[in-house]
XYZ file of C-alpha atoms in Angstrom:
653
model
C 116.295 71.327 104.294
C 118.616 73.002 101.805
C 117.130 73.833 98.421
C 119.796 76.394 97.586
C 117.884 79.121 99.406
C 114.517 78.738 97.635
C 111.186 78.275 99.343
C 109.342 76.674 96.406
C 110.898 74.672 93.566
C 109.337 73.080 90.476
C 111.258 70.077 89.117
C 110.418 69.284 85.478
C 111.596 66.316 83.430
C 110.634 63.708 80.909
C 109.792 60.084 81.511
C 112.601 58.241 83.349
C 114.666 61.442 83.413
C 115.444 61.156 87.126
C 113.255 64.094 88.128
C 111.734 62.370 91.164
C 115.128 61.246 92.486
C 116.478 64.772 92.061
C 113.481 66.273 93.857
C 113.950 63.843 96.732
C 117.620 64.838 96.990
C 116.568 68.453 97.559
C 114.768 67.572 100.787
C 117.216 65.092 102.304
C 118.312 67.674 104.888
C 114.794 68.228 106.217
C 114.132 66.432 109.530
C 110.554 65.561 108.491
C 109.027 65.527 104.995
C 105.344 65.246 104.085
C 105.112 63.381 100.778
C 101.985 64.410 98.861
C 101.027 61.627 96.437
C 98.756 62.694 93.582
C 98.710 59.689 91.256
C 95.788 57.266 91.355
C 96.418 53.583 92.018
C 95.447 52.664 88.443
C 94.361 49.324 87.063
C 95.115 46.497 89.576
C 96.214 44.313 86.659
C 98.756 46.892 85.452
C 101.805 45.365 87.139
C 104.244 47.777 85.469
C 102.473 50.794 86.979
C 102.279 49.086 90.362
C 106.033 48.434 90.187
C 106.691 52.112 89.559
C 104.598 53.146 92.541
C 106.352 50.572 94.727
C 109.762 51.909 93.682
C 108.714 55.426 94.679
C 107.483 54.210 98.059
C 110.666 52.211 98.691
C 112.860 55.304 98.231
C 111.059 57.291 100.914
C 112.760 57.310 104.329
C 110.787 55.946 107.235
C 110.623 59.397 108.843
C 108.514 60.753 105.956
C 104.742 60.871 106.116
C 102.487 60.358 103.108
C 99.299 62.216 102.215
C 97.168 61.424 99.171
C 95.039 63.872 97.177
C 93.717 61.419 94.601
C 90.096 61.720 95.725
C 89.770 65.460 95.059
C 92.270 67.470 92.932
C 91.213 70.704 94.683
C 92.520 69.316 97.966
C 96.142 69.885 96.884
C 95.627 73.653 97.106
C 94.156 73.219 100.597
C 97.168 71.145 101.687
C 99.561 73.863 100.523
C 97.529 76.655 102.103
C 97.395 74.931 105.495
C 101.075 73.916 105.648
C 103.083 75.331 108.542
C 106.311 77.379 108.098
C 108.452 74.625 109.634
C 107.107 71.920 107.280
C 108.640 70.509 104.106
C 106.345 69.166 101.366
C 107.257 67.058 98.333
C 104.459 66.890 95.737
C 104.935 64.082 93.202
C 103.628 64.715 90.672
C 101.468 67.231 88.802
C 100.972 64.769 85.959
C 99.009 62.499 88.271
C 97.171 65.507 89.643
C 96.071 66.578 86.137
C 95.004 62.987 85.400
C 92.667 63.073 88.389
C 91.516 66.581 87.443
C 90.438 65.385 83.980
C 88.821 62.219 85.293
C 85.132 62.059 84.242
C 84.200 61.610 87.889
C 85.351 65.178 88.549
C 83.710 66.721 85.486
C 82.248 69.090 84.627
C 84.755 71.390 86.329
C 86.587 74.614 85.642
C 90.100 73.278 85.107
C 91.551 76.766 84.573
C 90.155 77.975 87.894
C 91.474 74.888 89.725
C 94.974 75.427 88.303
C 94.815 79.108 89.284
C 93.814 78.118 92.824
C 96.840 75.836 93.010
C 99.194 78.600 91.852
C 97.722 81.077 94.337
C 98.073 78.592 97.194
C 101.681 78.017 96.214
C 102.462 81.747 96.275
C 101.094 82.155 99.791
C 102.410 78.850 101.160
C 104.707 79.395 104.152
C 106.236 75.889 104.030
C 109.104 74.654 101.879
C 107.627 72.941 98.811
C 109.198 70.895 96.024
C 106.855 69.913 93.178
C 107.557 67.347 90.449
C 105.920 67.485 87.045
C 106.450 65.814 83.657
C 107.518 68.127 80.842
C 105.368 67.168 77.848
C 105.941 70.276 75.771
C 108.756 68.654 73.782
C 106.747 65.667 72.540
C 104.501 65.293 69.503
C 100.948 66.581 69.593
C 98.749 63.637 70.672
C 96.457 62.172 68.067
C 93.520 61.627 70.442
C 91.223 64.258 71.992
C 91.904 62.958 75.501
C 95.662 63.059 74.932
C 95.459 66.643 73.673
C 93.311 67.640 76.643
C 95.902 66.157 79.021
C 98.894 67.896 77.419
C 97.031 71.205 77.268
C 95.997 71.006 80.920
C 99.434 69.875 82.102
C 101.163 72.568 80.068
C 98.896 75.211 81.604
C 99.539 73.803 85.083
C 103.308 73.761 84.565
C 103.314 77.381 83.374
C 101.172 78.575 86.268
C 103.188 76.691 88.886
C 106.516 77.739 87.377
C 105.418 81.356 87.565
C 104.478 80.930 91.230
C 107.669 79.082 92.262
C 110.902 80.697 93.349
C 112.938 78.336 91.179
C 112.443 75.903 88.297
C 114.814 73.108 87.280
C 114.653 70.822 84.240
C 116.150 67.340 84.686
C 117.484 65.774 81.481
C 119.109 62.331 81.651
C 119.613 62.791 85.372
C 121.353 66.173 84.928
C 119.639 69.255 86.424
C 119.487 72.471 84.417
C 118.259 75.446 86.439
C 115.813 77.504 84.406
C 114.669 80.010 87.008
C 117.004 80.928 89.850
C 116.161 83.483 92.498
C 116.121 86.923 90.963
C 119.258 88.905 91.746
C 118.979 92.342 93.363
C 118.519 95.158 90.925
C 121.856 96.521 89.763
C 122.712 100.127 90.568
C 125.711 102.397 90.412
C 127.108 100.890 93.580
C 125.591 97.383 93.583
C 126.337 94.481 91.274
C 124.429 91.230 91.415
C 125.913 88.506 89.313
C 127.105 85.050 90.240
C 129.002 82.330 88.410
C 130.072 78.836 89.298
C 133.601 77.985 90.366
C 134.731 74.725 88.797
C 136.009 71.866 90.927
C 136.707 69.448 88.098
C 140.477 69.959 88.326
C 142.917 71.537 90.790
C 143.148 75.286 90.397
C 146.239 77.041 89.134
C 148.174 79.297 91.520
C 146.368 82.477 92.467
C 146.326 85.192 89.846
C 144.608 88.565 89.637
C 140.986 88.300 88.598
C 140.337 89.308 85.019
C 137.325 89.479 82.766
C 137.945 85.890 81.703
C 138.772 84.479 85.142
C 136.073 82.437 86.891
C 134.242 84.594 89.409
C 132.598 82.894 92.361
C 130.243 85.740 93.195
C 129.958 89.421 92.517
C 130.441 91.240 95.774
C 129.653 94.914 96.202
C 129.253 97.079 99.273
C 125.698 97.906 100.282
C 124.808 101.543 99.937
C 125.519 103.656 102.956
C 127.409 100.978 104.902
C 131.107 101.794 105.206
C 133.832 99.174 105.170
C 134.933 98.023 108.617
C 138.592 97.553 109.396
C 139.468 93.907 109.898
C 140.964 93.059 113.305
C 144.648 92.342 113.824
C 145.920 88.811 113.367
C 147.749 87.714 116.504
C 150.434 85.050 116.633
C 151.308 84.091 120.193
C 154.465 82.096 120.894
C 154.001 79.320 123.453
C 156.456 79.197 126.354
C 159.153 76.573 125.640
C 158.660 73.276 127.401
C 161.443 72.142 129.733
C 164.607 70.956 127.920
C 163.177 71.997 124.547
C 164.127 74.748 122.152
C 161.468 77.083 120.894
C 160.623 76.909 117.247
C 157.830 76.390 114.761
C 158.021 72.966 113.118
C 154.735 73.608 111.289
C 156.096 76.224 108.876
C 154.871 75.305 105.438
C 154.298 76.856 102.022
C 150.885 78.345 101.375
C 148.273 76.740 99.183
C 147.408 78.096 95.779
C 143.816 79.292 95.978
C 141.582 80.773 93.281
C 141.054 84.511 93.303
C 137.548 85.932 93.747
C 136.144 89.366 93.126
C 135.859 91.751 96.061
C 133.069 93.889 97.368
C 129.922 91.871 98.342
C 126.360 90.965 97.491
C 125.431 87.720 99.245
C 122.160 86.214 98.106
C 120.352 82.870 98.120
C 121.358 80.328 95.530
C 125.021 81.300 95.222
C 126.950 78.728 93.196
C 130.165 78.183 95.166
C 132.759 75.420 94.665
C 131.725 71.890 95.513
C 134.035 69.230 96.930
C 136.192 66.955 94.835
C 133.995 63.879 94.913
C 136.788 61.512 93.889
C 139.806 62.504 96.003
C 138.155 61.724 99.342
C 137.083 58.132 98.596
C 140.397 57.470 96.834
C 142.305 58.616 99.919
C 140.258 56.354 102.196
C 140.771 53.397 99.848
C 144.501 54.122 99.816
C 144.652 53.760 103.617
C 143.906 50.057 103.298
C 147.138 49.587 101.341
C 149.488 51.266 103.844
C 152.069 49.413 105.885
C 150.439 49.512 109.337
C 150.568 46.706 111.910
C 146.936 46.943 113.003
C 143.517 47.618 111.509
C 144.309 51.221 110.677
C 142.918 54.617 111.658
C 139.382 53.579 112.555
C 136.848 56.408 112.355
C 139.666 58.903 111.840
C 139.869 57.798 108.223
C 137.155 60.417 107.720
C 139.740 63.084 108.521
C 141.909 61.777 105.706
C 138.955 61.720 103.317
C 137.948 65.261 104.245
C 141.493 66.623 103.929
C 142.011 64.814 100.630
C 138.960 66.460 99.137
C 139.734 69.933 100.472
C 143.257 69.667 99.088
C 142.240 67.977 95.841
C 144.602 65.009 96.156
C 144.241 61.421 97.417
C 147.458 61.917 99.456
C 146.610 64.902 101.680
C 149.119 66.600 103.935
C 148.662 67.867 107.489
C 147.355 71.426 107.734
C 150.298 73.738 108.200
C 148.844 77.223 108.485
C 145.832 77.418 110.805
C 143.897 80.501 111.903
C 141.442 80.731 114.788
C 138.604 83.259 114.464
C 137.119 84.156 117.870
C 133.827 85.999 117.414
C 133.009 88.212 120.381
C 129.545 89.738 120.765
C 126.808 89.712 123.404
C 123.056 89.176 123.085
C 120.711 91.268 125.218
C 117.538 90.031 126.899
C 116.613 86.748 128.517
C 118.848 84.733 126.215
C 121.853 85.803 128.275
C 120.293 84.914 131.636
C 122.866 83.498 134.026
C 125.841 85.050 132.225
C 128.264 87.140 134.281
C 128.329 90.752 133.114
C 131.567 91.582 131.321
C 132.783 87.978 131.269
C 132.842 87.691 127.478
C 134.777 90.958 127.159
C 137.300 89.640 129.666
C 137.723 86.435 127.676
C 138.231 88.378 124.442
C 140.832 90.650 126.064
C 142.514 87.598 127.517
C 142.798 86.031 124.068
C 144.219 89.240 122.580
C 146.895 89.263 125.289
C 147.895 85.687 124.538
C 146.490 84.382 127.782
C 143.766 81.920 128.661
C 142.807 78.548 127.254
C 142.121 79.532 123.641
C 145.272 81.626 123.142
C 147.488 79.011 124.783
C 146.079 76.189 122.663
C 146.404 78.316 119.515
C 150.050 78.984 120.353
C 150.742 75.317 121.043
C 149.255 74.479 117.625
C 151.222 77.210 115.868
C 147.937 78.834 114.854
C 147.326 82.535 114.434
C 144.448 84.079 116.380
C 142.046 86.797 115.293
C 139.603 88.239 117.841
C 136.618 89.686 115.982
C 134.200 92.096 117.665
C 130.766 91.581 116.113
C 127.665 93.801 116.425
C 125.807 93.526 119.722
C 122.407 91.851 119.342
C 119.131 93.174 120.726
C 116.739 91.112 122.852
C 115.253 88.741 120.282
C 112.116 88.116 122.337
C 110.984 91.750 121.932
C 112.600 92.995 118.702
C 114.856 91.873 115.840
C 118.377 91.049 116.970
C 119.803 93.045 114.039
C 118.526 95.229 111.239
C 118.681 93.846 107.720
C 121.403 96.383 106.887
C 123.443 95.110 109.825
C 122.971 91.540 108.591
C 124.249 92.475 105.134
C 127.254 94.215 106.658
C 127.982 91.294 109.001
C 127.826 88.749 106.173
C 130.250 90.793 104.076
C 132.521 91.262 107.073
C 132.706 87.513 107.656
C 133.374 86.887 103.958
C 136.260 89.399 104.069
C 137.719 87.656 107.106
C 137.800 84.387 105.149
C 139.303 86.121 102.115
C 141.998 87.691 104.267
C 142.873 84.281 105.680
C 143.000 82.685 102.225
C 145.229 85.463 100.910
C 147.599 84.818 103.838
C 147.885 81.143 102.896
C 145.749 79.801 105.735
C 144.910 76.147 105.101
C 142.363 75.612 107.897
C 140.035 77.964 109.762
C 138.854 77.198 113.294
C 135.624 78.986 114.190
C 135.079 79.971 117.813
C 132.841 82.361 119.736
C 132.477 83.952 123.148
C 129.537 86.071 124.181
C 126.562 86.221 126.506
C 123.441 84.660 125.004
C 125.132 82.870 122.106
C 123.650 79.479 123.007
C 120.107 80.861 123.145
C 120.550 82.580 119.772
C 121.846 79.346 118.253
C 118.894 77.448 119.746
C 116.476 79.939 118.196
C 118.123 79.514 114.800
C 117.875 75.729 115.088
C 114.235 75.967 116.079
C 113.517 78.139 113.037
C 115.523 76.091 110.531
C 115.080 72.530 111.791
C 111.839 72.694 113.759
C 113.589 71.909 117.053
C 111.946 72.514 120.418
C 113.989 75.107 122.396
C 114.298 73.054 125.617
C 115.802 70.147 123.675
C 118.653 72.215 122.184
C 119.456 74.538 125.090
C 122.292 73.265 127.249
C 122.302 73.575 131.042
C 123.451 76.902 132.490
C 126.622 76.476 134.569
C 127.556 79.305 136.929
C 131.106 80.542 137.492
C 131.175 78.439 140.660
C 130.327 75.254 138.750
C 126.700 75.012 139.872
C 123.697 74.335 137.620
C 121.343 77.312 137.371
C 117.943 75.902 136.378
C 116.193 79.254 136.863
C 118.461 80.916 134.287
C 117.907 77.993 131.917
C 114.138 78.469 132.125
C 114.526 82.198 131.414
C 116.552 81.359 128.312
C 113.932 78.848 127.152
C 111.219 81.466 127.619
C 113.223 84.033 125.640
C 113.620 81.654 122.703
C 109.952 80.659 122.906
C 108.819 84.300 122.888
C 111.163 85.139 120.012
C 109.725 82.306 117.920
C 106.198 83.406 118.751
C 107.014 86.998 117.787
C 108.399 85.875 114.415
C 105.839 83.150 113.698
C 104.551 85.011 110.626
C 107.945 86.240 109.474
C 109.806 84.867 106.499
C 112.157 81.989 107.183
C 114.719 83.178 104.655
C 118.357 83.027 105.715
C 118.810 86.772 106.159
C 115.499 87.137 107.956
C 116.464 84.437 110.449
C 119.793 86.165 111.070
C 118.064 89.511 111.578
C 115.252 88.279 113.800
C 117.038 85.593 115.819
C 120.673 84.935 114.974
C 122.391 88.192 115.754
C 125.871 89.478 115.008
C 127.999 86.441 115.829
C 125.905 83.963 113.833
C 125.733 86.417 110.896
C 129.494 86.985 110.806
C 130.097 83.233 111.200
C 127.782 82.595 108.239
C 129.789 85.037 106.143
C 132.996 83.283 107.166
C 131.625 79.904 106.020
C 130.529 81.328 102.673
C 133.808 83.153 102.084
C 135.839 80.097 103.066
C 133.799 77.958 100.681
C 134.393 80.416 97.850
C 138.135 80.251 98.504
C 138.210 76.472 99.113
C 139.399 76.761 102.711
C 138.059 74.072 105.089
C 136.538 75.135 108.411
C 136.706 73.272 111.722
C 133.455 73.932 113.589
C 133.217 73.839 117.359
C 130.065 74.824 119.212
C 126.558 76.237 118.803
C 127.437 79.432 116.896
C 129.380 77.561 114.211
C 126.717 74.928 113.597
C 123.948 77.560 113.644
C 125.856 79.414 110.934
C 126.102 76.146 109.031
C 122.327 75.759 109.183
C 121.764 79.280 107.842
C 124.447 79.016 105.159
C 122.626 76.097 103.512
C 120.033 78.456 102.089
C 122.622 80.908 100.774
C 125.012 78.329 99.322
C 124.285 74.675 99.941
C 127.911 73.807 99.172
C 129.214 75.451 102.377
C 128.418 72.553 104.708
C 130.584 70.211 102.646
C 133.665 72.253 103.601
C 133.015 71.919 107.334
C 134.469 69.398 109.766
C 133.199 68.785 113.298
C 135.817 67.376 115.645
C 133.656 66.923 118.764
C 130.059 67.697 119.712
C 131.082 68.544 123.293
C 127.895 66.960 124.623
C 125.929 70.034 123.557
C 122.377 69.175 122.374
C 122.279 71.967 119.781
C 125.522 70.789 118.207
C 124.244 67.203 118.135
C 121.033 68.148 116.328
C 122.649 70.537 113.853
C 125.381 68.023 113.064
C 122.722 65.433 112.266
C 120.844 67.810 109.967
C 124.022 69.038 108.267
C 125.347 65.516 107.802
C 128.456 66.180 109.915
C 129.539 63.202 111.992
C 131.669 64.253 115.009
C 135.032 62.544 114.892
C 135.493 62.362 118.661
C 133.349 62.079 121.773
C 135.506 63.791 124.390
C 132.697 66.003 125.791
C 135.107 68.897 126.217
C 133.716 72.208 127.440
C 136.628 74.636 127.217
C 134.820 77.266 125.190
C 133.820 77.370 121.526
C 137.003 77.075 119.468
C 139.222 75.706 122.246
C 137.680 72.238 122.055
C 138.645 71.971 118.378
C 142.216 73.063 119.119
C 142.574 70.233 121.632
C 141.700 67.749 118.886
C 143.778 69.454 116.177
C 147.141 67.787 117.006
C 145.487 64.378 116.731
C 143.978 65.255 113.359
C 147.310 66.569 112.114
C 149.082 63.434 113.290
C 146.627 61.261 111.390
C 147.199 63.236 108.193
C 150.973 63.235 108.596
C 150.987 59.483 109.185
C 148.747 58.706 106.214
C 150.962 60.807 103.937
C 154.274 59.391 105.153
C 153.592 55.655 105.347
C 154.551 53.526 102.335
C 152.477 50.810 100.772
C 152.661 47.403 102.437
C 155.437 45.217 100.919
C 152.920 42.499 100.091
C 151.194 45.000 97.800
C 154.381 46.061 96.068
C 155.334 48.888 98.409
C 158.979 47.795 98.709
C 161.354 44.885 99.056
C 162.081 43.885 102.688
C 165.731 43.981 103.776
C 167.436 41.818 106.442
C 166.787 44.626 108.927
C 163.054 44.460 108.220
C 162.819 47.840 106.470
C 161.025 48.179 103.181
C 163.149 49.615 100.389
C 161.036 51.508 97.872
C 160.799 49.877 94.487
C 161.280 51.738 91.224
C 157.636 51.540 90.165
C 156.153 52.637 93.483
C 156.822 56.199 94.791
C 158.001 56.417 98.385
C 155.944 58.580 100.710
C 158.906 58.739 103.068
C 160.963 60.660 100.541
C 161.142 64.395 101.174
C 161.468 65.201 97.503
C 159.637 64.391 94.331
C 160.146 60.662 93.784
C 158.094 60.597 90.616
C 160.326 61.464 87.644
C 157.559 61.647 85.077
C 155.544 64.172 87.065
C 152.404 62.105 87.481
C 152.520 62.303 91.272
C 152.297 65.636 93.139
C 155.478 67.091 94.607
C 155.492 66.460 98.346
C 158.797 68.251 99.025
C 158.759 69.465 102.618
C 160.361 72.774 103.668
C 163.396 72.981 105.888
C 162.402 73.143 109.564
C 162.432 76.605 111.123
C 164.498 75.393 114.060
C 165.722 72.290 115.856
C 163.212 69.487 115.983
C 161.395 67.247 113.537
C 161.005 68.192 109.907
C 157.909 70.112 108.940
C 154.818 68.149 108.056
C 152.957 71.087 106.575
C 150.811 70.935 103.469
C 152.322 71.297 100.066
C 151.135 73.596 97.328
C 147.872 71.875 96.609
C 144.643 73.695 95.821
C 141.729 72.918 98.093
C 138.684 71.009 97.101
C 136.180 69.287 99.347
C 134.405 66.219 100.530
C 132.032 66.033 103.493
C 133.292 63.990 106.381
C 131.012 61.163 107.420
């Protein structure tokens, strides 16, 4: 579930304001939801009330369970107190609860004490809870004693619950207005804690220095006592020329204009980062149906076009020109790394730095730069926290800076990879903590360096994850706590990368357990981050399958590659680029006005329809974006890189 990082939320609203629908949208990411119904059935002859109840029931997914507290209003506090940390509860609504509380059958009773019990249970509840309640404070004072008693009791309940909740939102005409976000850290001489939204209503202007009037995505300041860490070198390896071909880089392209953000970092739950362009993606997919293609089109790969359209803010997206691969290297101690060869991850990282091995070769073939990032080593999670909270803060900032560095260099797509002993076990632990998964179901088989299956090592890994979850069973399930207790350095840095990329509107291609685990954690720091992620292939890994389902990421391919996290995505990248280049270059079908056919069968562009084959700006009045392509860097086909379009986003699938 992703409720912008909050554990308990109160959703207020008037009659027919859309408060229940909004509350339900907050828990759509949860694998299982317990719906707590408080309203009584009412008069059997009241068909209008019965219709309302039926509409509520019809909206609930089949995976939800329902629990009723209409018989005893005090039972709601017991339900909250007994809820488990991995549960998600939706209470709808407190108006019905107060109605039952004031029912003569439950009188005499101490209503104030019952409301206080509810608030206390909410404060100590370890589950995620979303409560719905009518806001009656804006209406006229009722003229009847019973009406006044109801408004007084409901007003007292709303105030008590709002005080106990982490966040409060008021829904007016279907539009949420957040009244109580998570409190920011106290400001000090070296720490700032402010956050502001970055607008996605229109494409951003070219990057400019941040000023007092410029939109700031988040205030970022260094934590006290933690020095800045030098970012690693960016490596660009040149692939060996293929036989009878000249070397060159046909993917050279101008950089995108991206919004500037403030530097120095405080990452906290509930950050308001840019959201995708909700119109460009569907428009791009609809446009595909008009193109001059002989067959049925791109099939499921139309999602690539929709995703790229949203991240670039245009219904005619271009292929990603500048791509950077981030390889996170860090080992996990303890049983989570059972079966791993000592020093193997360090060898892989050194191999990538030298331009050798699978990842470096694929990066070179794709014209992508490569950055090998050494992350903090993680302790044995079954016996102690993987990282300290200070290390988590530093790792999150470090990842954010990596994304900022890439955006400043004009990178248009980030590919997230990882290599390290114990990374799969750490990712499984994170999934178990955030999605309630059972460790054996998300831990992949252990394959030795000789290609054999090591079941003994797999059982040791399962036991390590099980013991880590048992050790942390009473710990907070906040994002930073999960990273400190279970995730470790690579997942923490990857989470920072996702947040920083979201702030700078740079899409991220995920590939493997570490990336999707970071996506799960990032939901509670900034729920917008997952909408900027694309998953090319699940690789047959159970953890990636589950996380993709929870995050709403549909894998584009089913190749079941296992070349290492990051390398699998690079194998698919040329296909994705080809799809984007084709969708941008093809004209509209002649039958739809795309051009007049000639005796040779070619379509000549008409005056009132811009040609997507033209390499310049074919739109004299400036209503279409300029798709002028740069001169190629060497012999070969013209560049198909992206033009100067700001990024916006739309979730694939």
